């Protein structure tokens, strides 16, 4: 029998195992449970802690206890092998199909775009109306960015360990443009650039636009780019840049530790290779503290920091920024050449939203939403997919990486799901070298509904089918 | 003595020659003049017609008579010679200096950016507030453009002889981006592209971004690109595209006739070379009818039409559009790769402004403003600059091209003027081959003030100085 709180814990665990409470569900409050089990509140609290230690519950600040799947139930994906040669980039057009598909009312598990329910629609509307009333300020030409926007960005950057002046900031049409400007500033067509593997397809597309060759460095599912792999590549190839997403990478959700960020920055600085950092998911950590960007460890101006509000406030604003460090002159010139400046209106609206504190208030809710949906999605995948499936365990952001057994074709699952109105991203998109054929990426930025859950279960069934056909 | 109206005409001409009425001034109304000269109103009207025939007056619909400089007083600039070989493009960074200078409260005669007084600030503000209230519509991701914006553009295009569907339209961050997307869709690095000479620097920068070589085709100051020159280039070189500004080109202000547009479109179609048309000044014709774009003569989808609202409504919106014809697939893919989509907010605001008729009402005033300032600027240049100076005679837009005698260095005038707080664009910027050293481009999109007039007179004095030092 054991202590009273252990009995309560066992009963709660049985309810979880029976599916009464499912992963992602919030447990009833302590007073309710105290009445339900006829025990004291302190016993309930001890039972909670016990289940947390067993891996069945997760405490969330000011929100109570949530059911989680014990982490040992789903292994993390394995690291890919390192390729020995750089290859030319020919980014896949599949992204365009995905984009078109999502407009057709398919279940939106493919693109990493937040569902409208998760966007701060009313708040940003107020800031946009404020901006619209600025009259001439919305119409004049803002190269290399609106002063008020750059000032707000500089203030935010200081809070995450990157003290910069407004003049060090350049406004862009999203992070994608920022990465392209960075690549243009430090490379020429045909140069070799290192990226993580699996890679965010946008980064591969950026390399394609600039005409670069890529060397893919294996990434650990929770620790990010292999620094040993990078060291090897630095020794073997005349790298001209390295593009990394150190915080909650896409698609794996890995987060490099501060120690590894420092090491990454130092290695590249010593080698004279610019580091292009994409921090677009940095603000979307699920718990704890805002992780610092690699730029916070940059002492020489060798890190080109890129980010945007497309994954937080809205993809439709098309508003990003970059801190190009010592590459500012080249970046400025390229920005001017490609489209002169970034639209003034979104910059004014975001400056107001930031200044009023609306962004921080919104982030608190968004982080919790994404953490919850990721947890539910992980559980649903673990329950539905064939044995041997591994799932990433992101500590931030809203994408999930699924590694199925080698015999299962992610492309086949993608194609069959598409016919059934379910949109997912096939693993092939995340490499230029036909790796990750057995993988899928799921977008977790949707409110958890029966429709979503049913779609994930169906994906699992399609994976089982593919597995049966293969064997 | 002659007829009474001739005497009145002679007296008015004397007043003009004495500088009592200066070029661009509006003559007093017919009733005032009738009292002043003690003649009948019909005599005044006859005197007006006489002076108009002599080239001293210009009638403007519903506005009365305005003083103009007889056109034979200032010759048009000559056509440049044709170069025999394509050259790599290395666009000058001077544009960035010009841009920075204008922020320093210099007299803004360099950049082709409208003065705020000429922008529809209040009207567009109303449309922007309307757009801001759309909430979610401003936040979602609009690839390849907002439906309402594309519909409005399709409606406008139909009125200028280009009947297209909304789906044929793609929204861009200004015309500069549109031109780059067009070049990316139809060329590869190292290819040869034909442009007008002198060229808009933005087009040379676009060629630089894509890594192209250029062949400069001489342009006639009022008739545009030499079709004979283009034919020669087509026979000699494997051209992959031809970029033309058929309506009110920058810097010369030339407008190709419909016959020549048809010939241009047919020549390039027959040669299998895509025509990239920049129609950014098309709506800013000073008198008469809206000139048709070359795209209106396109039967095969070989013309990629590019335009924007940066020269009309506001450069700060960063909103343009393109109609890529049969090159849509490539253009779409590149747009997605470089920055995914164009900001939704400016598209919604412009769609509303267009739908409400605000844009057309605004254009009527803008066209008259620019026509008047161009006229005043031409007169001031004719009066101030050394003998032998030629000046363009644009029928639309708001830039003026000044060709000084060969011995005068436009770069020297530019540098000395800059020290005195006057910003102009030196001729060197408009070519990649060090042509046009004796030229300057002036921006006429400023309300005509003493400060502007004094600056132009000062430029003339600096040109005289340069001429004296050279001889």
PDB file of N, CA, C and O in Angstrom, chain A residues 4-5 8 29-35 37-49:
ATOM      1  N   UNK A   4      -0.142   7.329   1.842  1.00  0.00           N
ATOM      2  CA  UNK A   4      -1.427   7.746   1.267  1.00  0.00           C
ATOM      3  C   UNK A   4      -1.227   8.443  -0.089  1.00  0.00           C
ATOM      4  O   UNK A   4      -1.943   8.205  -1.066  1.00  0.00           O
ATOM      5  N   UNK A   5      -0.200   9.333  -0.155  1.00  0.00           N
ATOM      6  CA  UNK A   5      -0.009  10.089  -1.403  1.00  0.00           C
ATOM      7  C   UNK A   5       0.393   9.163  -2.537  1.00  0.00           C
ATOM      8  O   UNK A   5       0.079   9.394  -3.700  1.00  0.00           O
ATOM      9  N   UNK A   8      -2.818   7.694  -3.906  1.00  0.00           N
ATOM     10  CA  UNK A   8      -3.478   8.684  -4.782  1.00  0.00           C
ATOM     11  C   UNK A   8      -2.747   8.750  -6.117  1.00  0.00           C
ATOM     12  O   UNK A   8      -3.362   8.756  -7.197  1.00  0.00           O
ATOM     13  N   UNK A  29      -8.150  20.777 -10.377  1.00  0.00           N
ATOM     14  CA  UNK A  29      -7.433  21.505  -9.323  1.00  0.00           C
ATOM     15  C   UNK A  29      -7.287  20.695  -8.042  1.00  0.00           C
ATOM     16  O   UNK A  29      -7.989  19.695  -7.848  1.00  0.00           O
ATOM     17  N   UNK A  30      -6.389  21.147  -7.168  1.00  0.00           N
ATOM     18  CA  UNK A  30      -6.098  20.384  -5.950  1.00  0.00           C
ATOM     19  C   UNK A  30      -7.310  20.259  -5.050  1.00  0.00           C
ATOM     20  O   UNK A  30      -7.537  19.224  -4.421  1.00  0.00           O
ATOM     21  N   UNK A  31      -8.140  21.303  -4.961  1.00  0.00           N
ATOM     22  CA  UNK A  31      -9.329  21.219  -4.103  1.00  0.00           C
ATOM     23  C   UNK A  31     -10.287  20.141  -4.636  1.00  0.00           C
ATOM     24  O   UNK A  31     -10.838  19.355  -3.864  1.00  0.00           O
ATOM     25  N   UNK A  32     -10.464  20.116  -5.946  1.00  0.00           N
ATOM     26  CA  UNK A  32     -11.349  19.116  -6.540  1.00  0.00           C
ATOM     27  C   UNK A  32     -10.833  17.710  -6.245  1.00  0.00           C
ATOM     28  O   UNK A  32     -11.583  16.824  -5.800  1.00  0.00           O
ATOM     29  N   UNK A  33      -9.546  17.488  -6.431  1.00  0.00           N
ATOM     30  CA  UNK A  33      -8.963  16.158  -6.212  1.00  0.00           C
ATOM     31  C   UNK A  33      -9.009  15.786  -4.737  1.00  0.00           C
ATOM     32  O   UNK A  33      -9.206  14.619  -4.374  1.00  0.00           O
ATOM     33  N   UNK A  34      -8.795  16.795  -3.885  1.00  0.00           N
ATOM     34  CA  UNK A  34      -8.840  16.555  -2.436  1.00  0.00           C
ATOM     35  C   UNK A  34     -10.221  16.010  -2.053  1.00  0.00           C
ATOM     36  O   UNK A  34     -10.342  15.035  -1.310  1.00  0.00           O
ATOM     37  N   UNK A  35     -11.279  16.632  -2.596  1.00  0.00           N
ATOM     38  CA  UNK A  35     -12.628  16.127  -2.327  1.00  0.00           C
ATOM     39  C   UNK A  35     -12.816  14.747  -2.954  1.00  0.00           C
ATOM     40  O   UNK A  35     -13.319  13.824  -2.325  1.00  0.00           O
ATOM     41  N   UNK A  37     -10.737  12.310  -3.742  1.00  0.00           N
ATOM     42  CA  UNK A  37     -10.050  11.179  -3.106  1.00  0.00           C
ATOM     43  C   UNK A  37     -10.232  11.167  -1.588  1.00  0.00           C
ATOM     44  O   UNK A  37      -9.757  10.254  -0.905  1.00  0.00           O
ATOM     45  N   UNK A  38     -10.887  12.202  -1.050  1.00  0.00           N
ATOM     46  CA  UNK A  38     -11.063  12.263   0.392  1.00  0.00           C
ATOM     47  C   UNK A  38      -9.749  12.367   1.141  1.00  0.00           C
ATOM     48  O   UNK A  38      -9.559  11.738   2.176  1.00  0.00           O
ATOM     49  N   UNK A  39      -8.804  13.101   0.581  1.00  0.00           N
ATOM     50  CA  UNK A  39      -7.508  13.295   1.254  1.00  0.00           C
ATOM     51  C   UNK A  39      -7.253  14.787   1.408  1.00  0.00           C
ATOM     52  O   UNK A  39      -7.961  15.622   0.827  1.00  0.00           O
ATOM     53  N   UNK A  40      -6.212  15.118   2.168  1.00  0.00           N
ATOM     54  CA  UNK A  40      -5.893  16.533   2.369  1.00  0.00           C
ATOM     55  C   UNK A  40      -5.250  17.125   1.109  1.00  0.00           C
ATOM     56  O   UNK A  40      -4.747  16.398   0.252  1.00  0.00           O
ATOM     57  N   UNK A  41      -5.278  18.444   1.056  1.00  0.00           N
ATOM     58  CA  UNK A  41      -4.654  19.137  -0.075  1.00  0.00           C
ATOM     59  C   UNK A  41      -3.164  18.825  -0.144  1.00  0.00           C
ATOM     60  O   UNK A  41      -2.600  18.629  -1.224  1.00  0.00           O
ATOM     61  N   UNK A  42      -2.524  18.742   1.015  1.00  0.00           N
ATOM     62  CA  UNK A  42      -1.079  18.486   0.985  1.00  0.00           C
ATOM     63  C   UNK A  42      -0.785  17.078   0.465  1.00  0.00           C
ATOM     64  O   UNK A  42       0.223  16.849  -0.203  1.00  0.00           O
ATOM     65  N   UNK A  43      -1.683  16.134   0.696  1.00  0.00           N
ATOM     66  CA  UNK A  43      -1.504  14.795   0.139  1.00  0.00           C
ATOM     67  C   UNK A  43      -1.610  14.826  -1.385  1.00  0.00           C
ATOM     68  O   UNK A  43      -0.836  14.192  -2.102  1.00  0.00           O
ATOM     69  N   UNK A  44      -2.600  15.592  -1.874  1.00  0.00           N
ATOM     70  CA  UNK A  44      -2.743  15.742  -3.326  1.00  0.00           C
ATOM     71  C   UNK A  44      -1.451  16.321  -3.924  1.00  0.00           C
ATOM     72  O   UNK A  44      -0.932  15.842  -4.939  1.00  0.00           O
ATOM     73  N   UNK A  45      -0.914  17.344  -3.249  1.00  0.00           N
ATOM     74  CA  UNK A  45       0.300  17.977  -3.760  1.00  0.00           C
ATOM     75  C   UNK A  45       1.460  16.983  -3.787  1.00  0.00           C
ATOM     76  O   UNK A  45       2.242  16.940  -4.745  1.00  0.00           O
ATOM     77  N   UNK A  46       1.535  16.146  -2.744  1.00  0.00           N
ATOM     78  CA  UNK A  46       2.610  15.129  -2.723  1.00  0.00           C
ATOM     79  C   UNK A  46       2.402  14.107  -3.841  1.00  0.00           C
ATOM     80  O   UNK A  46       3.355  13.660  -4.478  1.00  0.00           O
ATOM     81  N   UNK A  47       1.138  13.751  -4.086  1.00  0.00           N
ATOM     82  CA  UNK A  47       0.832  12.803  -5.164  1.00  0.00           C
ATOM     83  C   UNK A  47       1.269  13.386  -6.517  1.00  0.00           C
ATOM     84  O   UNK A  47       1.849  12.705  -7.370  1.00  0.00           O
ATOM     85  N   UNK A  48       0.989  14.682  -6.709  1.00  0.00           N
ATOM     86  CA  UNK A  48       1.419  15.378  -7.930  1.00  0.00           C
ATOM     87  C   UNK A  48       2.917  15.244  -8.143  1.00  0.00           C
ATOM     88  O   UNK A  48       3.391  14.909  -9.221  1.00  0.00           O
ATOM     89  N   UNK A  49       3.648  15.557  -7.058  1.00  0.00           N
ATOM     90  CA  UNK A  49       5.114  15.528  -7.172  1.00  0.00           C
ATOM     91  C   UNK A  49       5.612  14.129  -7.514  1.00  0.00           C
ATOM     92  O   UNK A  49       6.560  13.956  -8.273  1.00  0.00           O
TER      93      UNK A  49
END
